[in-house]
Amino acid sequence: MSDTIAAVATAPGRGAVGIVRLSGPQAFSIAERIAGSLPAPRHAALRRFQDAGGAVLDEGLVLAFPAPHSFTGEDVVELQGHGGPVVLDLILRAACRLGARPARPGEFSERAFLNDRMDLAQAEAVADLIDAASAQAARAARRSLDGELSRRVEALAEELIQLRMFVEGALDFSDEDVAWLEDRTLHARLEALLERLRALLHAAAQGRRLREGMTVALAGQPNVGKSTLLNRLSGTDSAIVTEIAGTTRDLLRENIVLDGLPLTVVDTAGLRDSRDPVERIGIERAWKALEQAELVLFLLDDRAGLTAADRELLERLPCGPEVLLLYNKCDLSGRAPERFEAEGRTGLRLAAGADRGLDLLRAEIKRAAGLTDLAESPFSARGRHVEALQRALAYALAARQRIRENAAAELAAEELRLAHRAMGEITGVFSSDDLLGRIFASFCIGK
Ligand code: GDP
């Protein structure tokens, strides 16, 4: 990392302020050429920004962060100019003409990781915080950025090291007897480790849900109350749903946030046959989403109950997702909201239009998403983390099996080593350049 990188760190477009960020060994000398001189570390000063030829480009604040106390761990300078794309581009070009090169997406974060300013899970949390689709997801990402996930992973990795040392130590005496396999502390510690690993996996799976959300399909005959329900569910939360990837709207899909859980709702009412080619593409995409849906909310009129037409429609739904039968308009049938078993499925009686029984539905959706104790889900996580934890758990279970079978200590030790390695992939202790490249490439430029 001998070169100096530069990028516009603020969002593209117009804004009151825009920031060009420099990081690397030449960051200070390049910034000095642009701004004349640098203020004391971490103090802002007003400067004129000039290009190499001396032409004034802008005027703004300069901030210098000497290594290692900076985001990347290198010398970092921020030039805060006016937030117009042309002005910022001129400053960036000036920096590049003076020896910097344009940063790749995520390169600042990658440098922070390589310089041990943060581990991999924390670097990912930076991107997740930026991409958060709900206040809860943002809070969870913030906690991961603070190291909540990393600390729990590291504590478990430490325990795995202890266990490995214990088992590997026993290897030296293995010709004498297998008494170590019966050691009660070993068994107790392994059980405790498995327990903690399962708890972490559960919390990580919840954290992943908050980040990635769930696809829910709405189905039912016309007029049973699908749009009414959708409007109720989206409530005020949907107002904060932004235009970021995965939260776009189209005719057939809508993104809402339910108590912090991002939901993509597919309306099957829109899935009709169409001749219009553009509409057909949309419909095809909606069918795909429907097939991937994890939950179907099937609405029917509580006054009529499940009719033959309802059964016919139910049969057309993909068989994968769980189906909740929602007996809507219970205000008209005169029955109270409740949860019950119906047709071998979960049924809920409610009145979307009269705002009754919706708390039951929200709880049921969260249950289907695996969000049982959201208050205790303290951090955000990615699929990659969940998958690594699943592998670590499988190896730890295999180690227990080896020990139970009184198998050779080498085999148990090897399983524990693999479990340890899987944990290390989360924080980036063990990770291939390939994986790092893929992770950081998905970040935005300037981050
Ligand atoms: P969709 O065709 O399935 O999307 O149904 P809509 O949401 O458009 O609802 C059809 C009609 O039923 C509208 O007039 C709604 O106001 C009404 N409706 C929906 N839910 C309820 C409810 O729980 N109680 C009552 N009384 N009316 C409802």
PDB file of N, CA and C and ligand atoms in Angstrom, residues 219-231 267 269 299 303 328-332 350-356, ligand 1:
ATOM      1  N   ALA A 219     -52.039 -13.123  -1.099  1.00  0.00           N
ATOM      2  CA  ALA A 219     -52.899 -13.814  -2.055  1.00  0.00           C
ATOM      3  C   ALA A 219     -54.334 -13.782  -1.557  1.00  0.00           C
ATOM      4  N   GLY A 220     -55.241 -14.038  -2.467  1.00  0.00           N
ATOM      5  CA  GLY A 220     -56.647 -14.059  -2.088  1.00  0.00           C
ATOM      6  C   GLY A 220     -57.523 -13.518  -3.199  1.00  0.00           C
ATOM      7  N   GLN A 221     -58.817 -13.800  -3.115  1.00  0.00           N
ATOM      8  CA  GLN A 221     -59.779 -13.318  -4.102  1.00  0.00           C
ATOM      9  C   GLN A 221     -59.833 -11.783  -4.092  1.00  0.00           C
ATOM     10  N   PRO A 222     -60.338 -11.210  -5.181  1.00  0.00           N
ATOM     11  CA  PRO A 222     -60.521  -9.761  -5.185  1.00  0.00           C
ATOM     12  C   PRO A 222     -61.423  -9.334  -4.017  1.00  0.00           C
ATOM     13  N   ASN A 223     -61.121  -8.155  -3.479  1.00  0.00           N
ATOM     14  CA  ASN A 223     -61.988  -7.542  -2.462  1.00  0.00           C
ATOM     15  C   ASN A 223     -61.928  -8.146  -1.067  1.00  0.00           C
ATOM     16  N   VAL A 224     -61.000  -9.066  -0.837  1.00  0.00           N
ATOM     17  CA  VAL A 224     -60.927  -9.634   0.520  1.00  0.00           C
ATOM     18  C   VAL A 224     -60.156  -8.722   1.469  1.00  0.00           C
ATOM     19  N   GLY A 225     -59.451  -7.709   0.894  1.00  0.00           N
ATOM     20  CA  GLY A 225     -58.767  -6.743   1.765  1.00  0.00           C
ATOM     21  C   GLY A 225     -57.249  -6.744   1.668  1.00  0.00           C
ATOM     22  N   LYS A 226     -56.705  -7.197   0.532  1.00  0.00           N
ATOM     23  CA  LYS A 226     -55.244  -7.287   0.401  1.00  0.00           C
ATOM     24  C   LYS A 226     -54.580  -5.908   0.448  1.00  0.00           C
ATOM     25  N   SER A 227     -55.101  -4.972  -0.351  1.00  0.00           N
ATOM     26  CA  SER A 227     -54.475  -3.630  -0.359  1.00  0.00           C
ATOM     27  C   SER A 227     -54.642  -2.959   0.984  1.00  0.00           C
ATOM     28  N   THR A 228     -55.801  -3.150   1.578  1.00  0.00           N
ATOM     29  CA  THR A 228     -56.035  -2.560   2.899  1.00  0.00           C
ATOM     30  C   THR A 228     -54.988  -3.073   3.881  1.00  0.00           C
ATOM     31  N   LEU A 229     -54.746  -4.383   3.837  1.00  0.00           N
ATOM     32  CA  LEU A 229     -53.783  -4.986   4.756  1.00  0.00           C
ATOM     33  C   LEU A 229     -52.373  -4.447   4.499  1.00  0.00           C
ATOM     34  N   LEU A 230     -52.033  -4.357   3.226  1.00  0.00           N
ATOM     35  CA  LEU A 230     -50.698  -3.861   2.884  1.00  0.00           C
ATOM     36  C   LEU A 230     -50.486  -2.448   3.425  1.00  0.00           C
ATOM     37  N   ASN A 231     -51.494  -1.622   3.257  1.00  0.00           N
ATOM     38  CA  ASN A 231     -51.382  -0.246   3.765  1.00  0.00           C
ATOM     39  C   ASN A 231     -51.243  -0.225   5.275  1.00  0.00           C
ATOM     40  N   ASP A 267     -47.654  -8.884  -4.523  1.00  0.00           N
ATOM     41  CA  ASP A 267     -49.112  -8.965  -4.591  1.00  0.00           C
ATOM     42  C   ASP A 267     -49.504  -9.874  -5.741  1.00  0.00           C
ATOM     43  N   ALA A 269     -52.271 -10.537  -6.801  1.00  0.00           N
ATOM     44  CA  ALA A 269     -53.387 -10.024  -7.612  1.00  0.00           C
ATOM     45  C   ALA A 269     -52.863  -9.460  -8.920  1.00  0.00           C
ATOM     46  N   LEU A 299     -55.581 -14.222   2.213  1.00  0.00           N
ATOM     47  CA  LEU A 299     -56.742 -13.559   2.814  1.00  0.00           C
ATOM     48  C   LEU A 299     -58.055 -14.150   2.298  1.00  0.00           C
ATOM     49  N   ARG A 303     -66.700 -13.910   6.750  1.00  0.00           N
ATOM     50  CA  ARG A 303     -68.140 -14.202   6.692  1.00  0.00           C
ATOM     51  C   ARG A 303     -68.412 -15.454   5.868  1.00  0.00           C
ATOM     52  N   ASN A 328     -60.265 -12.373   7.184  1.00  0.00           N
ATOM     53  CA  ASN A 328     -60.369 -10.914   7.330  1.00  0.00           C
ATOM     54  C   ASN A 328     -61.825 -10.458   7.493  1.00  0.00           C
ATOM     55  N   LYS A 329     -61.953  -9.203   7.871  1.00  0.00           N
ATOM     56  CA  LYS A 329     -63.245  -8.540   8.053  1.00  0.00           C
ATOM     57  C   LYS A 329     -64.052  -9.165   9.196  1.00  0.00           C
ATOM     58  N   CYS A 330     -63.364  -9.513  10.273  1.00  0.00           N
ATOM     59  CA  CYS A 330     -64.078 -10.141  11.388  1.00  0.00           C
ATOM     60  C   CYS A 330     -64.980  -9.137  12.105  1.00  0.00           C
ATOM     61  N   ASP A 331     -64.772  -7.834  11.811  1.00  0.00           N
ATOM     62  CA  ASP A 331     -65.702  -6.848  12.377  1.00  0.00           C
ATOM     63  C   ASP A 331     -67.091  -7.050  11.781  1.00  0.00           C
ATOM     64  N   LEU A 332     -67.133  -7.521  10.533  1.00  0.00           N
ATOM     65  CA  LEU A 332     -68.426  -7.735   9.876  1.00  0.00           C
ATOM     66  C   LEU A 332     -69.038  -9.078  10.261  1.00  0.00           C
ATOM     67  N   LEU A 350     -58.978 -11.587  11.809  1.00  0.00           N
ATOM     68  CA  LEU A 350     -58.632 -10.175  12.015  1.00  0.00           C
ATOM     69  C   LEU A 350     -59.518  -9.288  11.154  1.00  0.00           C
ATOM     70  N   ALA A 351     -59.336  -7.986  11.332  1.00  0.00           N
ATOM     71  CA  ALA A 351     -60.035  -7.023  10.493  1.00  0.00           C
ATOM     72  C   ALA A 351     -59.028  -5.939  10.114  1.00  0.00           C
ATOM     73  N   ALA A 352     -58.429  -6.107   8.931  1.00  0.00           N
ATOM     74  CA  ALA A 352     -57.406  -5.152   8.495  1.00  0.00           C
ATOM     75  C   ALA A 352     -58.011  -3.764   8.400  1.00  0.00           C
ATOM     76  N   GLY A 353     -59.229  -3.697   7.861  1.00  0.00           N
ATOM     77  CA  GLY A 353     -59.865  -2.400   7.661  1.00  0.00           C
ATOM     78  C   GLY A 353     -60.198  -1.711   8.971  1.00  0.00           C
ATOM     79  N   ALA A 354     -60.480  -2.500  10.007  1.00  0.00           N
ATOM     80  CA  ALA A 354     -60.878  -1.917  11.285  1.00  0.00           C
ATOM     81  C   ALA A 354     -59.711  -1.932  12.276  1.00  0.00           C
ATOM     82  N   ASP A 355     -58.515  -2.275  11.767  1.00  0.00           N
ATOM     83  CA  ASP A 355     -57.311  -2.282  12.595  1.00  0.00           C
ATOM     84  C   ASP A 355     -57.467  -3.180  13.824  1.00  0.00           C
ATOM     85  N   ARG A 356     -57.961  -4.383  13.590  1.00  0.00           N
ATOM     86  CA  ARG A 356     -58.098  -5.319  14.713  1.00  0.00           C
ATOM     87  C   ARG A 356     -57.347  -6.608  14.414  1.00  0.00           C
TER      88      ARG A 356
HETATM   89  P1  GDP B   1     -58.322  -6.316  -2.332  1.00  0.00           P
HETATM   90  O1  GDP B   1     -59.070  -6.308  -3.630  1.00  0.00           O
HETATM   91  O2  GDP B   1     -58.149  -7.697  -1.814  1.00  0.00           O
HETATM   92  O3  GDP B   1     -57.048  -5.535  -2.369  1.00  0.00           O
HETATM   93  O4  GDP B   1     -59.309  -5.607  -1.259  1.00  0.00           O
HETATM   94  P2  GDP B   1     -59.293  -4.114  -0.718  1.00  0.00           P
HETATM   95  O5  GDP B   1     -58.216  -3.917   0.243  1.00  0.00           O
HETATM   96  O6  GDP B   1     -59.382  -3.179  -1.852  1.00  0.00           O
HETATM   97  O7  GDP B   1     -60.655  -4.121   0.105  1.00  0.00           O
HETATM   98  C1  GDP B   1     -61.928  -4.300  -0.489  1.00  0.00           C
HETATM   99  C2  GDP B   1     -62.961  -3.611   0.362  1.00  0.00           C
HETATM  100  O8  GDP B   1     -63.062  -4.235   1.641  1.00  0.00           O
HETATM  101  C3  GDP B   1     -62.656  -2.156   0.633  1.00  0.00           C
HETATM  102  O9  GDP B   1     -63.830  -1.414   0.571  1.00  0.00           O
HETATM  103  C4  GDP B   1     -62.129  -2.158   2.056  1.00  0.00           C
HETATM  104  O10 GDP B   1     -62.351  -0.956   2.719  1.00  0.00           O
HETATM  105  C5  GDP B   1     -62.913  -3.282   2.670  1.00  0.00           C
HETATM  106  N1  GDP B   1     -62.212  -3.924   3.799  1.00  0.00           N
HETATM  107  C6  GDP B   1     -60.966  -4.405   3.817  1.00  0.00           C
HETATM  108  N2  GDP B   1     -60.693  -4.936   5.012  1.00  0.00           N
HETATM  109  C7  GDP B   1     -61.791  -4.745   5.777  1.00  0.00           C
HETATM  110  C8  GDP B   1     -62.125  -5.083   7.139  1.00  0.00           C
HETATM  111  O11 GDP B   1     -61.333  -5.655   7.892  1.00  0.00           O
HETATM  112  N3  GDP B   1     -63.354  -4.747   7.580  1.00  0.00           N
HETATM  113  C9  GDP B   1     -64.256  -4.117   6.769  1.00  0.00           C
HETATM  114  N4  GDP B   1     -65.440  -3.828   7.289  1.00  0.00           N
HETATM  115  N5  GDP B   1     -63.970  -3.788   5.504  1.00  0.00           N
HETATM  116  C10 GDP B   1     -62.761  -4.099   5.011  1.00  0.00           C
END
